[in-house]
């Protein structure tokens, strides 16, 4: 006799796709440590804006449109130092250039025929380190139609938190020591490193973390201006070669 249980499993309809539930799931995931860390980081940024004798609207507009903390800090510092506008634009563009390969790597994972193209251009605005790392970890385990709503729920929650923190940090400036405000800014890259350290499914990622941690300080001592760029290039290339990335087929996780 045929195995009716196997037949019923094969004939069972697929689980319904629930974009709204995926959006709420992304929102809930962002409300924990990711939002707290970014909120604290942007408290420091808001304090920096006020310490630089700029208006609150400058800080809020920067977070609203740019939303990349290293580039925002460089923008403020160079503007206060009186650097030419072209030099400021070039420095911010180079600092935020890391977002381009992150976007290129993430968007194919979020793609689904269900969503219009313009929605992906909107989502690209919210590609940042924390949301990108969370999406790479969570989205492969979700149906393709739910990945974009999840990412939007996660990232827009972070964006809202950082916008509010910029204003609050500006208002609280002067009530905490300057070193505390500066330390808050560095919570974001520290959190990003811990996220990847706790989830290293491939040797490539592990090699990149270890080699980058070693190469960063060493190259900074050799050349403070280009040390970070050189460290990323050398450590990333070495991790790729050591991990056998040049021999791996697309989709391989070994």
PDB file of C-alpha atoms in Angstrom:
ATOM      1  CA  UNK A   1       0.000   0.000   0.000  1.00  0.00           C
ATOM      2  CA  UNK A   2       1.221   3.527  -0.646  1.00  0.00           C
ATOM      3  CA  UNK A   3       2.476   5.597   2.235  1.00  0.00           C
ATOM      4  CA  UNK A   4      -0.425   7.986   2.778  1.00  0.00           C
ATOM      5  CA  UNK A   5       1.506  10.100   5.266  1.00  0.00           C
ATOM      6  CA  UNK A   6       4.251  10.737   2.704  1.00  0.00           C
ATOM      7  CA  UNK A   7       1.635  11.548   0.070  1.00  0.00           C
ATOM      8  CA  UNK A   8      -0.116  14.020   2.365  1.00  0.00           C
ATOM      9  CA  UNK A   9       3.187  15.707   3.177  1.00  0.00           C
ATOM     10  CA  UNK A  10       3.986  16.062  -0.504  1.00  0.00           C
ATOM     11  CA  UNK A  11       0.509  17.404  -1.271  1.00  0.00           C
ATOM     12  CA  UNK A  12       0.478  19.874   1.637  1.00  0.00           C
ATOM     13  CA  UNK A  13       0.236  23.466   0.420  1.00  0.00           C
ATOM     14  CA  UNK A  14       3.152  25.787   1.157  1.00  0.00           C
ATOM     15  CA  UNK A  15       2.954  27.995   4.190  1.00  0.00           C
ATOM     16  CA  UNK A  16       1.393  31.392   3.401  1.00  0.00           C
ATOM     17  CA  UNK A  17       3.752  34.306   2.989  1.00  0.00           C
ATOM     18  CA  UNK A  18       3.106  37.056   5.542  1.00  0.00           C
ATOM     19  CA  UNK A  19       5.015  40.262   4.712  1.00  0.00           C
ATOM     20  CA  UNK A  20       3.438  42.207   7.588  1.00  0.00           C
ATOM     21  CA  UNK A  21       4.520  39.546  10.058  1.00  0.00           C
ATOM     22  CA  UNK A  22       8.035  39.622   8.597  1.00  0.00           C
ATOM     23  CA  UNK A  23       8.138  43.408   9.003  1.00  0.00           C
ATOM     24  CA  UNK A  24       7.087  43.116  12.646  1.00  0.00           C
ATOM     25  CA  UNK A  25       9.651  40.384  13.195  1.00  0.00           C
ATOM     26  CA  UNK A  26      12.384  42.661  11.873  1.00  0.00           C
ATOM     27  CA  UNK A  27      11.106  45.462  14.103  1.00  0.00           C
ATOM     28  CA  UNK A  28      11.225  43.224  17.182  1.00  0.00           C
ATOM     29  CA  UNK A  29      14.724  41.978  16.368  1.00  0.00           C
ATOM     30  CA  UNK A  30      15.959  45.551  16.061  1.00  0.00           C
ATOM     31  CA  UNK A  31      14.494  46.693  19.369  1.00  0.00           C
ATOM     32  CA  UNK A  32      17.088  44.846  21.442  1.00  0.00           C
ATOM     33  CA  UNK A  33      20.828  45.323  21.429  1.00  0.00           C
ATOM     34  CA  UNK A  34      21.023  46.804  17.876  1.00  0.00           C
ATOM     35  CA  UNK A  35      18.802  49.771  18.729  1.00  0.00           C
ATOM     36  CA  UNK A  36      20.419  50.309  22.121  1.00  0.00           C
ATOM     37  CA  UNK A  37      23.932  50.346  20.696  1.00  0.00           C
ATOM     38  CA  UNK A  38      23.063  52.667  17.814  1.00  0.00           C
ATOM     39  CA  UNK A  39      21.010  54.877  20.100  1.00  0.00           C
ATOM     40  CA  UNK A  40      24.017  55.290  22.392  1.00  0.00           C
ATOM     41  CA  UNK A  41      26.318  55.926  19.420  1.00  0.00           C
ATOM     42  CA  UNK A  42      24.079  58.670  18.057  1.00  0.00           C
ATOM     43  CA  UNK A  43      23.786  60.246  21.479  1.00  0.00           C
ATOM     44  CA  UNK A  44      27.502  60.844  21.101  1.00  0.00           C
ATOM     45  CA  UNK A  45      27.002  62.193  17.594  1.00  0.00           C
ATOM     46  CA  UNK A  46      24.327  64.622  18.768  1.00  0.00           C
ATOM     47  CA  UNK A  47      26.684  65.831  21.482  1.00  0.00           C
ATOM     48  CA  UNK A  48      29.420  66.258  18.865  1.00  0.00           C
ATOM     49  CA  UNK A  49      27.119  68.408  16.730  1.00  0.00           C
ATOM     50  CA  UNK A  50      26.443  70.748  19.629  1.00  0.00           C
ATOM     51  CA  UNK A  51      30.102  70.834  20.715  1.00  0.00           C
ATOM     52  CA  UNK A  52      30.957  71.894  17.159  1.00  0.00           C
ATOM     53  CA  UNK A  53      28.663  74.940  17.460  1.00  0.00           C
ATOM     54  CA  UNK A  54      26.258  73.639  14.823  1.00  0.00           C
ATOM     55  CA  UNK A  55      22.474  73.724  14.980  1.00  0.00           C
ATOM     56  CA  UNK A  56      20.250  70.797  15.821  1.00  0.00           C
ATOM     57  CA  UNK A  57      18.787  70.884  12.302  1.00  0.00           C
ATOM     58  CA  UNK A  58      22.243  70.143  10.887  1.00  0.00           C
ATOM     59  CA  UNK A  59      22.578  66.982  12.942  1.00  0.00           C
ATOM     60  CA  UNK A  60      19.043  65.805  12.267  1.00  0.00           C
ATOM     61  CA  UNK A  61      19.344  66.429   8.525  1.00  0.00           C
ATOM     62  CA  UNK A  62      22.629  64.507   8.466  1.00  0.00           C
ATOM     63  CA  UNK A  63      21.060  61.483  10.156  1.00  0.00           C
ATOM     64  CA  UNK A  64      17.922  61.741   8.038  1.00  0.00           C
ATOM     65  CA  UNK A  65      19.751  61.739   4.712  1.00  0.00           C
ATOM     66  CA  UNK A  66      23.215  60.292   5.262  1.00  0.00           C
ATOM     67  CA  UNK A  67      22.766  57.787   8.095  1.00  0.00           C
ATOM     68  CA  UNK A  68      26.342  56.530   8.159  1.00  0.00           C
ATOM     69  CA  UNK A  69      28.049  57.483  11.405  1.00  0.00           C
ATOM     70  CA  UNK A  70      31.706  57.517  10.254  1.00  0.00           C
ATOM     71  CA  UNK A  71      30.829  59.717   7.280  1.00  0.00           C
ATOM     72  CA  UNK A  72      28.699  61.986   9.457  1.00  0.00           C
ATOM     73  CA  UNK A  73      31.541  62.474  11.936  1.00  0.00           C
ATOM     74  CA  UNK A  74      33.980  63.287   9.145  1.00  0.00           C
ATOM     75  CA  UNK A  75      31.473  65.727   7.666  1.00  0.00           C
ATOM     76  CA  UNK A  76      31.170  67.602  10.966  1.00  0.00           C
ATOM     77  CA  UNK A  77      34.880  67.633  11.735  1.00  0.00           C
ATOM     78  CA  UNK A  78      35.983  68.800   8.290  1.00  0.00           C
ATOM     79  CA  UNK A  79      33.266  71.446   8.128  1.00  0.00           C
ATOM     80  CA  UNK A  80      34.279  72.861  11.500  1.00  0.00           C
ATOM     81  CA  UNK A  81      37.935  72.799  10.416  1.00  0.00           C
ATOM     82  CA  UNK A  82      37.055  74.967   7.403  1.00  0.00           C
ATOM     83  CA  UNK A  83      37.890  72.388   4.737  1.00  0.00           C
ATOM     84  CA  UNK A  84      36.767  73.122   1.152  1.00  0.00           C
ATOM     85  CA  UNK A  85      33.374  71.749   0.164  1.00  0.00           C
ATOM     86  CA  UNK A  86      34.891  69.531  -2.530  1.00  0.00           C
ATOM     87  CA  UNK A  87      37.329  68.009  -0.029  1.00  0.00           C
ATOM     88  CA  UNK A  88      34.507  67.350   2.423  1.00  0.00           C
ATOM     89  CA  UNK A  89      32.390  65.660  -0.254  1.00  0.00           C
ATOM     90  CA  UNK A  90      35.323  63.511  -1.386  1.00  0.00           C
ATOM     91  CA  UNK A  91      36.186  62.455   2.178  1.00  0.00           C
ATOM     92  CA  UNK A  92      32.592  61.513   3.001  1.00  0.00           C
ATOM     93  CA  UNK A  93      32.229  59.631  -0.290  1.00  0.00           C
ATOM     94  CA  UNK A  94      35.399  57.627   0.334  1.00  0.00           C
ATOM     95  CA  UNK A  95      34.362  56.852   3.889  1.00  0.00           C
ATOM     96  CA  UNK A  96      30.935  55.631   2.795  1.00  0.00           C
ATOM     97  CA  UNK A  97      32.227  53.729  -0.234  1.00  0.00           C
ATOM     98  CA  UNK A  98      32.073  50.555   1.875  1.00  0.00           C
ATOM     99  CA  UNK A  99      28.279  50.719   1.595  1.00  0.00           C
ATOM    100  CA  UNK A 100      28.375  50.037  -2.152  1.00  0.00           C
ATOM    101  CA  UNK A 101      29.717  46.442  -2.005  1.00  0.00           C
ATOM    102  CA  UNK A 102      27.466  45.826   1.012  1.00  0.00           C
ATOM    103  CA  UNK A 103      24.452  46.894  -1.052  1.00  0.00           C
ATOM    104  CA  UNK A 104      25.546  44.838  -4.040  1.00  0.00           C
ATOM    105  CA  UNK A 105      25.897  41.764  -1.815  1.00  0.00           C
ATOM    106  CA  UNK A 106      22.590  42.233   0.003  1.00  0.00           C
ATOM    107  CA  UNK A 107      20.101  43.250  -2.685  1.00  0.00           C
ATOM    108  CA  UNK A 108      20.127  39.938  -4.626  1.00  0.00           C
ATOM    109  CA  UNK A 109      19.311  38.163  -1.353  1.00  0.00           C
ATOM    110  CA  UNK A 110      16.296  40.425  -0.807  1.00  0.00           C
ATOM    111  CA  UNK A 111      15.018  40.197  -4.376  1.00  0.00           C
ATOM    112  CA  UNK A 112      11.579  38.770  -5.056  1.00  0.00           C
ATOM    113  CA  UNK A 113       9.219  39.210  -8.037  1.00  0.00           C
ATOM    114  CA  UNK A 114       6.489  40.208  -5.604  1.00  0.00           C
ATOM    115  CA  UNK A 115       7.964  43.636  -4.827  1.00  0.00           C
ATOM    116  CA  UNK A 116       8.326  46.589  -7.231  1.00  0.00           C
ATOM    117  CA  UNK A 117      11.779  47.803  -8.178  1.00  0.00           C
ATOM    118  CA  UNK A 118      11.381  51.226  -6.571  1.00  0.00           C
ATOM    119  CA  UNK A 119      11.050  49.582  -3.167  1.00  0.00           C
ATOM    120  CA  UNK A 120      14.587  48.206  -3.490  1.00  0.00           C
ATOM    121  CA  UNK A 121      15.957  51.656  -4.256  1.00  0.00           C
ATOM    122  CA  UNK A 122      14.259  52.852  -1.093  1.00  0.00           C
ATOM    123  CA  UNK A 123      15.665  49.934   0.903  1.00  0.00           C
ATOM    124  CA  UNK A 124      19.172  50.710  -0.376  1.00  0.00           C
ATOM    125  CA  UNK A 125      19.058  53.974   1.573  1.00  0.00           C
ATOM    126  CA  UNK A 126      18.886  51.949   4.811  1.00  0.00           C
ATOM    127  CA  UNK A 127      21.811  49.673   4.062  1.00  0.00           C
ATOM    128  CA  UNK A 128      24.165  50.183   7.000  1.00  0.00           C
ATOM    129  CA  UNK A 129      26.527  47.974   8.921  1.00  0.00           C
ATOM    130  CA  UNK A 130      24.127  46.775  11.625  1.00  0.00           C
ATOM    131  CA  UNK A 131      21.142  46.103   9.370  1.00  0.00           C
ATOM    132  CA  UNK A 132      23.347  44.515   6.731  1.00  0.00           C
ATOM    133  CA  UNK A 133      24.897  42.098   9.240  1.00  0.00           C
ATOM    134  CA  UNK A 134      21.479  41.195  10.663  1.00  0.00           C
ATOM    135  CA  UNK A 135      20.010  40.602   7.200  1.00  0.00           C
ATOM    136  CA  UNK A 136      22.867  38.335   6.143  1.00  0.00           C
ATOM    137  CA  UNK A 137      22.255  36.255   9.243  1.00  0.00           C
ATOM    138  CA  UNK A 138      18.442  36.119   9.257  1.00  0.00           C
ATOM    139  CA  UNK A 139      17.242  36.418   5.652  1.00  0.00           C
ATOM    140  CA  UNK A 140      18.606  33.137   4.208  1.00  0.00           C
ATOM    141  CA  UNK A 141      16.283  31.256   6.593  1.00  0.00           C
ATOM    142  CA  UNK A 142      13.177  33.147   5.426  1.00  0.00           C
ATOM    143  CA  UNK A 143      11.027  32.843   2.273  1.00  0.00           C
ATOM    144  CA  UNK A 144      12.216  35.256  -0.456  1.00  0.00           C
ATOM    145  CA  UNK A 145       8.986  37.281  -0.277  1.00  0.00           C
ATOM    146  CA  UNK A 146       9.539  37.997   3.434  1.00  0.00           C
ATOM    147  CA  UNK A 147      13.145  39.084   3.288  1.00  0.00           C
ATOM    148  CA  UNK A 148      12.632  42.644   2.078  1.00  0.00           C
ATOM    149  CA  UNK A 149       9.856  43.380   4.627  1.00  0.00           C
ATOM    150  CA  UNK A 150      12.060  41.959   7.377  1.00  0.00           C
ATOM    151  CA  UNK A 151      14.982  44.159   6.352  1.00  0.00           C
ATOM    152  CA  UNK A 152      12.751  47.232   6.131  1.00  0.00           C
ATOM    153  CA  UNK A 153      11.297  46.547   9.557  1.00  0.00           C
ATOM    154  CA  UNK A 154      14.738  46.105  11.069  1.00  0.00           C
ATOM    155  CA  UNK A 155      16.423  49.063   9.391  1.00  0.00           C
ATOM    156  CA  UNK A 156      13.649  51.642   9.680  1.00  0.00           C
ATOM    157  CA  UNK A 157      13.470  50.896  13.398  1.00  0.00           C
ATOM    158  CA  UNK A 158      17.178  51.596  13.746  1.00  0.00           C
ATOM    159  CA  UNK A 159      16.877  54.721  11.604  1.00  0.00           C
ATOM    160  CA  UNK A 160      14.078  56.076  13.773  1.00  0.00           C
ATOM    161  CA  UNK A 161      16.038  55.357  16.953  1.00  0.00           C
ATOM    162  CA  UNK A 162      19.155  57.115  15.664  1.00  0.00           C
ATOM    163  CA  UNK A 163      17.155  60.132  14.522  1.00  0.00           C
ATOM    164  CA  UNK A 164      15.684  60.499  18.004  1.00  0.00           C
ATOM    165  CA  UNK A 165      19.073  59.898  19.634  1.00  0.00           C
ATOM    166  CA  UNK A 166      20.684  62.659  17.563  1.00  0.00           C
ATOM    167  CA  UNK A 167      18.217  65.163  18.958  1.00  0.00           C
ATOM    168  CA  UNK A 168      18.478  63.839  22.498  1.00  0.00           C
ATOM    169  CA  UNK A 169      22.282  63.812  22.390  1.00  0.00           C
ATOM    170  CA  UNK A 170      22.270  67.417  21.204  1.00  0.00           C
ATOM    171  CA  UNK A 171      19.987  68.373  24.095  1.00  0.00           C
ATOM    172  CA  UNK A 172      22.033  66.434  26.678  1.00  0.00           C
ATOM    173  CA  UNK A 173      25.397  67.769  25.483  1.00  0.00           C
ATOM    174  CA  UNK A 174      27.337  69.227  28.374  1.00  0.00           C
ATOM    175  CA  UNK A 175      25.733  66.975  30.976  1.00  0.00           C
ATOM    176  CA  UNK A 176      28.243  64.142  30.422  1.00  0.00           C
ATOM    177  CA  UNK A 177      32.051  64.306  30.194  1.00  0.00           C
ATOM    178  CA  UNK A 178      33.463  64.717  26.637  1.00  0.00           C
ATOM    179  CA  UNK A 179      35.279  61.365  26.837  1.00  0.00           C
ATOM    180  CA  UNK A 180      31.985  59.613  27.583  1.00  0.00           C
ATOM    181  CA  UNK A 181      30.357  61.211  24.533  1.00  0.00           C
ATOM    182  CA  UNK A 182      33.301  60.163  22.371  1.00  0.00           C
ATOM    183  CA  UNK A 183      33.214  56.619  23.739  1.00  0.00           C
ATOM    184  CA  UNK A 184      29.537  56.256  22.846  1.00  0.00           C
ATOM    185  CA  UNK A 185      30.390  56.801  19.179  1.00  0.00           C
ATOM    186  CA  UNK A 186      32.595  53.701  19.148  1.00  0.00           C
ATOM    187  CA  UNK A 187      29.905  51.356  20.443  1.00  0.00           C
ATOM    188  CA  UNK A 188      28.584  50.747  16.923  1.00  0.00           C
ATOM    189  CA  UNK A 189      31.754  49.266  15.350  1.00  0.00           C
ATOM    190  CA  UNK A 190      32.338  47.261  18.535  1.00  0.00           C
ATOM    191  CA  UNK A 191      28.843  45.793  18.302  1.00  0.00           C
ATOM    192  CA  UNK A 192      29.346  45.017  14.614  1.00  0.00           C
ATOM    193  CA  UNK A 193      32.547  43.110  15.404  1.00  0.00           C
ATOM    194  CA  UNK A 194      30.844  41.121  18.167  1.00  0.00           C
ATOM    195  CA  UNK A 195      27.943  40.194  15.859  1.00  0.00           C
ATOM    196  CA  UNK A 196      30.311  38.609  13.362  1.00  0.00           C
ATOM    197  CA  UNK A 197      32.505  37.066  16.058  1.00  0.00           C
ATOM    198  CA  UNK A 198      29.449  35.261  17.417  1.00  0.00           C
ATOM    199  CA  UNK A 199      28.378  33.967  14.016  1.00  0.00           C
ATOM    200  CA  UNK A 200      31.248  32.691  11.888  1.00  0.00           C
ATOM    201  CA  UNK A 201      29.743  30.005   9.614  1.00  0.00           C
ATOM    202  CA  UNK A 202      32.584  30.301   7.125  1.00  0.00           C
ATOM    203  CA  UNK A 203      36.339  30.338   7.497  1.00  0.00           C
ATOM    204  CA  UNK A 204      36.518  33.417   5.301  1.00  0.00           C
ATOM    205  CA  UNK A 205      34.682  35.519   7.851  1.00  0.00           C
ATOM    206  CA  UNK A 206      36.790  34.216  10.724  1.00  0.00           C
ATOM    207  CA  UNK A 207      40.026  34.868   8.839  1.00  0.00           C
ATOM    208  CA  UNK A 208      38.878  38.368   7.900  1.00  0.00           C
ATOM    209  CA  UNK A 209      38.054  39.246  11.523  1.00  0.00           C
ATOM    210  CA  UNK A 210      41.344  37.970  12.918  1.00  0.00           C
ATOM    211  CA  UNK A 211      43.580  39.377  10.179  1.00  0.00           C
ATOM    212  CA  UNK A 212      41.747  42.706  10.207  1.00  0.00           C
ATOM    213  CA  UNK A 213      42.149  43.038  13.980  1.00  0.00           C
ATOM    214  CA  UNK A 214      45.897  42.458  13.624  1.00  0.00           C
ATOM    215  CA  UNK A 215      46.483  44.495  10.480  1.00  0.00           C
ATOM    216  CA  UNK A 216      44.440  47.544  11.535  1.00  0.00           C
ATOM    217  CA  UNK A 217      46.690  48.819  14.363  1.00  0.00           C
ATOM    218  CA  UNK A 218      49.870  47.778  12.530  1.00  0.00           C
ATOM    219  CA  UNK A 219      49.058  49.695   9.347  1.00  0.00           C
ATOM    220  CA  UNK A 220      47.809  52.666  11.333  1.00  0.00           C
ATOM    221  CA  UNK A 221      51.233  52.952  12.961  1.00  0.00           C
ATOM    222  CA  UNK A 222      52.893  52.772   9.552  1.00  0.00           C
ATOM    223  CA  UNK A 223      50.614  55.345   7.909  1.00  0.00           C
ATOM    224  CA  UNK A 224      47.795  56.984   9.904  1.00  0.00           C
ATOM    225  CA  UNK A 225      46.263  58.504   6.755  1.00  0.00           C
ATOM    226  CA  UNK A 226      45.949  55.349   4.648  1.00  0.00           C
ATOM    227  CA  UNK A 227      46.423  52.648   7.294  1.00  0.00           C
ATOM    228  CA  UNK A 228      42.765  51.647   7.484  1.00  0.00           C
ATOM    229  CA  UNK A 229      42.440  51.370   3.711  1.00  0.00           C
ATOM    230  CA  UNK A 230      45.640  49.316   3.437  1.00  0.00           C
ATOM    231  CA  UNK A 231      44.622  47.079   6.336  1.00  0.00           C
ATOM    232  CA  UNK A 232      41.281  46.315   4.737  1.00  0.00           C
ATOM    233  CA  UNK A 233      42.859  45.589   1.364  1.00  0.00           C
ATOM    234  CA  UNK A 234      45.672  43.385   2.689  1.00  0.00           C
ATOM    235  CA  UNK A 235      43.664  41.562   5.387  1.00  0.00           C
ATOM    236  CA  UNK A 236      40.653  41.033   3.139  1.00  0.00           C
ATOM    237  CA  UNK A 237      42.757  39.670   0.282  1.00  0.00           C
ATOM    238  CA  UNK A 238      44.718  37.395   2.626  1.00  0.00           C
ATOM    239  CA  UNK A 239      41.503  36.066   4.196  1.00  0.00           C
ATOM    240  CA  UNK A 240      40.065  35.388   0.748  1.00  0.00           C
ATOM    241  CA  UNK A 241      43.149  33.435  -0.310  1.00  0.00           C
ATOM    242  CA  UNK A 242      43.548  31.546   2.972  1.00  0.00           C
ATOM    243  CA  UNK A 243      39.902  30.561   2.963  1.00  0.00           C
ATOM    244  CA  UNK A 244      40.110  29.201  -0.562  1.00  0.00           C
ATOM    245  CA  UNK A 245      37.528  31.700  -1.763  1.00  0.00           C
ATOM    246  CA  UNK A 246      39.085  31.786  -5.224  1.00  0.00           C
ATOM    247  CA  UNK A 247      38.342  28.061  -5.613  1.00  0.00           C
ATOM    248  CA  UNK A 248      34.825  27.995  -4.164  1.00  0.00           C
ATOM    249  CA  UNK A 249      31.727  27.715  -6.293  1.00  0.00           C
ATOM    250  CA  UNK A 250      28.904  30.250  -5.831  1.00  0.00           C
ATOM    251  CA  UNK A 251      26.661  29.232  -2.966  1.00  0.00           C
ATOM    252  CA  UNK A 252      29.295  27.090  -1.251  1.00  0.00           C
ATOM    253  CA  UNK A 253      29.453  27.457   2.547  1.00  0.00           C
ATOM    254  CA  UNK A 254      32.577  25.441   3.210  1.00  0.00           C
TER     255      UNK A 254
END
